[in-house]
CSV table of N, CA, C and O in Angstrom, one decimal:
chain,number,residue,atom,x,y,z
A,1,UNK,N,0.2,34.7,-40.1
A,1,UNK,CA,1.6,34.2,-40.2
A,1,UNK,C,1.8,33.7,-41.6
A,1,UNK,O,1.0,33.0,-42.2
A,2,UNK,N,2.8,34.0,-41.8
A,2,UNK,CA,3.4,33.8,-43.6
A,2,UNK,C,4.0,32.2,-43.6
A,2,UNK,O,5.0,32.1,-42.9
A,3,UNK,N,3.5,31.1,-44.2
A,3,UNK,CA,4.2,30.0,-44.6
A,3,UNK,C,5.3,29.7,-44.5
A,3,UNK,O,5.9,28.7,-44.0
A,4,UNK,N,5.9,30.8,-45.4
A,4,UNK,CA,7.6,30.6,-45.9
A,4,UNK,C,8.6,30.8,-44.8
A,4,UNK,O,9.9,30.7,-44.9
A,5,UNK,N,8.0,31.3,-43.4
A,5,UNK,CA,8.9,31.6,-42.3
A,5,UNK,C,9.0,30.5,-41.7
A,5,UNK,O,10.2,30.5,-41.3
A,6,UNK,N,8.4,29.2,-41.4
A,6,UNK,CA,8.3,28.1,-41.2
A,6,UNK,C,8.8,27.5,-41.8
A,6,UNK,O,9.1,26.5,-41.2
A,7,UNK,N,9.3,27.4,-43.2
A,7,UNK,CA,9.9,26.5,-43.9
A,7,UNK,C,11.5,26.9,-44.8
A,7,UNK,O,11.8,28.0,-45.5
A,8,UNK,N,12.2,26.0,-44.7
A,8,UNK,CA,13.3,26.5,-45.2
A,8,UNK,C,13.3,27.1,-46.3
A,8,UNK,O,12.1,27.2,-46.5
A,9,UNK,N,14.0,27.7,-47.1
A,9,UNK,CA,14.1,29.1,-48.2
A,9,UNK,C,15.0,27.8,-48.9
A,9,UNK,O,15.8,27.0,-48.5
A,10,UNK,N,14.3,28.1,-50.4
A,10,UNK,CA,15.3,27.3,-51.5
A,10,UNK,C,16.6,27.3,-51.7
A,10,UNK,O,17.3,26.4,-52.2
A,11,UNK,N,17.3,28.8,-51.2
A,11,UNK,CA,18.5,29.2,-51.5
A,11,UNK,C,19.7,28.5,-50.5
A,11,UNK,O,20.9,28.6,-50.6
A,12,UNK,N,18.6,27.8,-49.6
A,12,UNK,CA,19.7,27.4,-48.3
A,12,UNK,C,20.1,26.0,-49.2
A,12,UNK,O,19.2,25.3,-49.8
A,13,UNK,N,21.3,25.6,-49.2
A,13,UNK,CA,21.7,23.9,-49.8
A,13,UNK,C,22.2,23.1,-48.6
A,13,UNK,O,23.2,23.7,-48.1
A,14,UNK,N,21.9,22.3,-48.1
A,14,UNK,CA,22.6,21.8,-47.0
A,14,UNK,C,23.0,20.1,-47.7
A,14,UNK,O,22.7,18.9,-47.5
A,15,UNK,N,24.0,20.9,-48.9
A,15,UNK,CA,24.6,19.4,-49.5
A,15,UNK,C,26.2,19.3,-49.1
A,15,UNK,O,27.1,20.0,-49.5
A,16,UNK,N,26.2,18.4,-48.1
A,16,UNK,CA,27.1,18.0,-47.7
A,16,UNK,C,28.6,17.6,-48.4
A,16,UNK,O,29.7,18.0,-48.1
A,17,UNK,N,28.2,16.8,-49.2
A,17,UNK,CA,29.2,15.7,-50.1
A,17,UNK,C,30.8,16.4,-50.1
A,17,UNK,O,31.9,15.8,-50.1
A,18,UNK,N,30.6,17.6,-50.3
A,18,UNK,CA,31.9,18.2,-50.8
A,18,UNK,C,32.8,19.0,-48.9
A,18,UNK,O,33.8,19.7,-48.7
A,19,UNK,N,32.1,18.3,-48.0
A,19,UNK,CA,32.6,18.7,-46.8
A,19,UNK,C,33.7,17.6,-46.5
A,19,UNK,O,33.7,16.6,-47.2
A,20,UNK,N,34.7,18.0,-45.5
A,20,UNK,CA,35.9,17.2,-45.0
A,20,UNK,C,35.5,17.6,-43.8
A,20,UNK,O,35.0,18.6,-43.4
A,21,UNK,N,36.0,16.3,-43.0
A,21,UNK,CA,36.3,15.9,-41.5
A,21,UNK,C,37.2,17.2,-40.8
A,21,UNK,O,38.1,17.8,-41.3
A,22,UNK,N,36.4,17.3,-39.4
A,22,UNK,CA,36.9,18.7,-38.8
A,22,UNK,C,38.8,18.0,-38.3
A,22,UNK,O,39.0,17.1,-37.6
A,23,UNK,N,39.4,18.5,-38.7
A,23,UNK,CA,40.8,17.9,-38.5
A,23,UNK,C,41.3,17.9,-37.1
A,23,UNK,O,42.4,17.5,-36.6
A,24,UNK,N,39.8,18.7,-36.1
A,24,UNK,CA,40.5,19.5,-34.8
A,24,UNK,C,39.2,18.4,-33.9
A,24,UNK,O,38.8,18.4,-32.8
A,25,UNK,N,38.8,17.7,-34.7
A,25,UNK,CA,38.0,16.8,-33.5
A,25,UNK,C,38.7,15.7,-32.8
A,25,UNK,O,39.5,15.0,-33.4
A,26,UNK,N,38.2,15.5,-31.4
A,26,UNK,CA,39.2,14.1,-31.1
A,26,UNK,C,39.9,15.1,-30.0
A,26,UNK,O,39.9,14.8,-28.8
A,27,UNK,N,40.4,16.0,-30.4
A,27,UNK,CA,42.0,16.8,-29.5
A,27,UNK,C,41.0,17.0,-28.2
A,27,UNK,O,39.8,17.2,-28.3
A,28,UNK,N,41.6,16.9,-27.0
A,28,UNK,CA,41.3,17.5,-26.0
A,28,UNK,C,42.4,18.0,-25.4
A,28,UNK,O,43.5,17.5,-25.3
A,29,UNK,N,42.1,19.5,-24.9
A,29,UNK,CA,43.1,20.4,-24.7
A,29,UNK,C,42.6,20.4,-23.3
A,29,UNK,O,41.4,20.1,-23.2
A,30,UNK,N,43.4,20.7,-22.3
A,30,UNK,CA,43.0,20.8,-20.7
A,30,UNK,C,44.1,21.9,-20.1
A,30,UNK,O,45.3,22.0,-20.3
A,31,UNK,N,43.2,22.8,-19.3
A,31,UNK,CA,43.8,23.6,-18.9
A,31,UNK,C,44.1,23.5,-17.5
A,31,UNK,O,43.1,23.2,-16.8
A,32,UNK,N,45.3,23.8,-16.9
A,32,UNK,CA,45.0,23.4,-15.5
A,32,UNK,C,46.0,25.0,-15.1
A,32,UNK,O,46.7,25.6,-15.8
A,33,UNK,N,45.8,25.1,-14.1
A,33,UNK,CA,46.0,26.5,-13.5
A,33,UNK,C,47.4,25.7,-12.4
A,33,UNK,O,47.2,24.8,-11.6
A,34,UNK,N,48.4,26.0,-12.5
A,34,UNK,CA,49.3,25.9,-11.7
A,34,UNK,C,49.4,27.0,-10.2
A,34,UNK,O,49.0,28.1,-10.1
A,35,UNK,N,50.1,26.4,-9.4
A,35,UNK,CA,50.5,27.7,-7.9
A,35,UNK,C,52.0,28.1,-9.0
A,35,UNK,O,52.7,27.1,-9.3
A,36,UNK,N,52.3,29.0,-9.3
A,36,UNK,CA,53.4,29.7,-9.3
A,36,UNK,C,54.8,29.2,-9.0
A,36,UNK,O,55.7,29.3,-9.9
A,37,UNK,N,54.9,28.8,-8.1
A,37,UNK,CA,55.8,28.4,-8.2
A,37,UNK,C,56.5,27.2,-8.6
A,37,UNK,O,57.7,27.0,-8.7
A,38,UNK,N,55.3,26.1,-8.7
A,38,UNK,CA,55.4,25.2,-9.0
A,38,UNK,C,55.6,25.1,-10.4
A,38,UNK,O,56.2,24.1,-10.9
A,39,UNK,N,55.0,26.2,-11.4
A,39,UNK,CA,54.9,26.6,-13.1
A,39,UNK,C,56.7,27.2,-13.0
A,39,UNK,O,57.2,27.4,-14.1
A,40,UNK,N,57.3,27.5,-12.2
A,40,UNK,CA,58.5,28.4,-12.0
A,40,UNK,C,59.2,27.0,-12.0
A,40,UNK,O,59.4,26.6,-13.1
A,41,UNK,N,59.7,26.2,-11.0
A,41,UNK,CA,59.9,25.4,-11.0
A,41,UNK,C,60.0,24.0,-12.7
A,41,UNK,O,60.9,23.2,-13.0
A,42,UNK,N,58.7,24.2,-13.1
A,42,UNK,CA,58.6,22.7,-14.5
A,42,UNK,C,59.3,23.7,-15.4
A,42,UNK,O,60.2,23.2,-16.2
A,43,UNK,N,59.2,25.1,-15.4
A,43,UNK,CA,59.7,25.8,-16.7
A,43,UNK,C,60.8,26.3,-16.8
A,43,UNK,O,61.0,26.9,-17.9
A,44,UNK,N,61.9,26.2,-15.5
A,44,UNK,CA,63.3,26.0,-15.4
A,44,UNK,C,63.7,24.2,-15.7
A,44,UNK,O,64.8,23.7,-16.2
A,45,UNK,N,62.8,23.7,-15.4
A,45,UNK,CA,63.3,22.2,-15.9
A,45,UNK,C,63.7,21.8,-17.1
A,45,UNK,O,64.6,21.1,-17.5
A,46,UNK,N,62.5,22.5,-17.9
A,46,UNK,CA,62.1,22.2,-18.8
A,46,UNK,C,63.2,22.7,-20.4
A,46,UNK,O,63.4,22.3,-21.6
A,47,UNK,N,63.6,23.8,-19.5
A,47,UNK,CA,64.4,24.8,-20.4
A,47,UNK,C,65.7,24.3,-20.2
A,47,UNK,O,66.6,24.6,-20.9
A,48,UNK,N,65.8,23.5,-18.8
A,48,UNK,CA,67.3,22.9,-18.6
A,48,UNK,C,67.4,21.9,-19.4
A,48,UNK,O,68.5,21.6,-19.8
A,49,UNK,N,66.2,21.0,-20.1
A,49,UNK,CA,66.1,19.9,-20.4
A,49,UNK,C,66.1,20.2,-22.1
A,49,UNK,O,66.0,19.4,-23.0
A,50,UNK,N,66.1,21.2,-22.2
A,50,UNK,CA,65.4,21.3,-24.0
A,50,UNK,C,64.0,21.2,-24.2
A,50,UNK,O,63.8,21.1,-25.5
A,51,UNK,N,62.8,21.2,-23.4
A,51,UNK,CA,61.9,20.5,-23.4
A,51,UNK,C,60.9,21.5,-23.3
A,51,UNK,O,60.7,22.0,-22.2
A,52,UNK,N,59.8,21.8,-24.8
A,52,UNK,CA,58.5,22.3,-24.4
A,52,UNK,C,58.1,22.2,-22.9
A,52,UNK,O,58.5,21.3,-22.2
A,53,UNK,N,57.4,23.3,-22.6
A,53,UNK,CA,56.5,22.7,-21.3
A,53,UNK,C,55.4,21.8,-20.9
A,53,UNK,O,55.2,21.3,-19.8
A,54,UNK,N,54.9,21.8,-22.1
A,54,UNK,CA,53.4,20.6,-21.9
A,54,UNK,C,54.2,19.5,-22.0
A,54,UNK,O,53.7,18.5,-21.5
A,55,UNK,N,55.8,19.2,-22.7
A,55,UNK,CA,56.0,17.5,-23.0
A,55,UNK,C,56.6,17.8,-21.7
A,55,UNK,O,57.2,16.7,-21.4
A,56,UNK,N,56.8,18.4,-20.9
A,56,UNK,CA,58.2,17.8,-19.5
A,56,UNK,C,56.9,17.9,-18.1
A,56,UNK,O,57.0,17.7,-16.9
A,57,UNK,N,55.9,18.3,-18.9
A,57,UNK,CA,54.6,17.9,-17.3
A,57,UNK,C,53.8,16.7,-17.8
A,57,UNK,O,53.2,16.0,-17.0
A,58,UNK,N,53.7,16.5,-18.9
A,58,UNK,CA,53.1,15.2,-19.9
A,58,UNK,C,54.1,14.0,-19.5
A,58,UNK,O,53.4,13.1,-19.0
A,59,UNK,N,55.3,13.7,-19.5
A,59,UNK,CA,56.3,13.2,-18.9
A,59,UNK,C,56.2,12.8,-17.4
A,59,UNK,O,56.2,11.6,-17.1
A,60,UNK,N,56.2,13.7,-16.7
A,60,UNK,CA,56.3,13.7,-15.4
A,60,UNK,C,54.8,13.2,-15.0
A,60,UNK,O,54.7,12.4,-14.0
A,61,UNK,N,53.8,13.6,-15.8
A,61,UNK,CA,52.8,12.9,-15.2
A,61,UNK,C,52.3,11.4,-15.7
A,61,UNK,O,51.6,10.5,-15.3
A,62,UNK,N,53.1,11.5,-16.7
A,62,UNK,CA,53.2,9.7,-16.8
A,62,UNK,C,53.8,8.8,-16.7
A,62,UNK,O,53.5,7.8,-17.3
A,63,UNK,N,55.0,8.8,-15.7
A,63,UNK,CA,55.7,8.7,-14.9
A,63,UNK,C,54.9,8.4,-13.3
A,63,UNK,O,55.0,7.4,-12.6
A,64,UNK,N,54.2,9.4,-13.0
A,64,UNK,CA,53.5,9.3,-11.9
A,64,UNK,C,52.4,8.4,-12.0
A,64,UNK,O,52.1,7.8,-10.9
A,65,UNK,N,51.6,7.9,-13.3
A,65,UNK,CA,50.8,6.9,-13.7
A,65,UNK,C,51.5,5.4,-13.6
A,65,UNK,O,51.1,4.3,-13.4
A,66,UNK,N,52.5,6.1,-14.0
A,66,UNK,CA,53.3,4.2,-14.2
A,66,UNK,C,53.7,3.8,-13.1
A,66,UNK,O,54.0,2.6,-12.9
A,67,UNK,N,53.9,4.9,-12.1
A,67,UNK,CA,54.5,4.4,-10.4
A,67,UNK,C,52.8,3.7,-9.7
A,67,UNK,O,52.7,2.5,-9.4
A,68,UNK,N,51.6,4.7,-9.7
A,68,UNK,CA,50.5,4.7,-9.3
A,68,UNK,C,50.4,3.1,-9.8
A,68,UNK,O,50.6,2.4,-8.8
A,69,UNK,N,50.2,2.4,-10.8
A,69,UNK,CA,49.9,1.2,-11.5
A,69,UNK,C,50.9,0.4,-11.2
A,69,UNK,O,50.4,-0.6,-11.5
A,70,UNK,N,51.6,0.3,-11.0
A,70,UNK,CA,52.7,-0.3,-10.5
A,70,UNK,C,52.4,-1.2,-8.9
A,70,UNK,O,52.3,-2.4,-8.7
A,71,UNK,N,52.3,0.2,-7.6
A,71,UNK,CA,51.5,-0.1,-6.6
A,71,UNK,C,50.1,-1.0,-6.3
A,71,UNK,O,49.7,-1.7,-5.4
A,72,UNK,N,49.6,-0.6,-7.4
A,72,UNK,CA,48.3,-1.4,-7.4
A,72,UNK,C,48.2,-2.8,-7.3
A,72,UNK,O,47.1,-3.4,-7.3
């Protein structure tokens, strides 16, 4: 067995310094699978309201957080 396969190759540089922060870390994206009609339902709402779809179920479910906590 050859040495140099075991050991890193000079050509590789793993000098960091000049790297920036992944701008996409932190985000958590969640997918949730709706019944149909229920997605039928938020995205006439949503469209009645002016309202992206993730902000008018982001809304609605924090709403449902603040009733839940409320109860408690």
């Amino acid at each position: 067995m050859n040495k140099m396969q075991d050991d890193i190759l000079p050509e590789y540089d793993f000098d960091y310094s000049q790297a920036r922060p992944n701008r996409f870390a932190g985000r958590a994206a969640v997918a949730v699978a709706l019944r149909p009609d229920v997605l039928a339902y938020l995205e006439a709402r949503a469209t009645a309201k002016g309202l992206p779809l993730g902000e008018m179920v982001n809304d609605i479910l924090q709403k449902d957080i603040e009733l839940i906590e409320a109860v408690k």
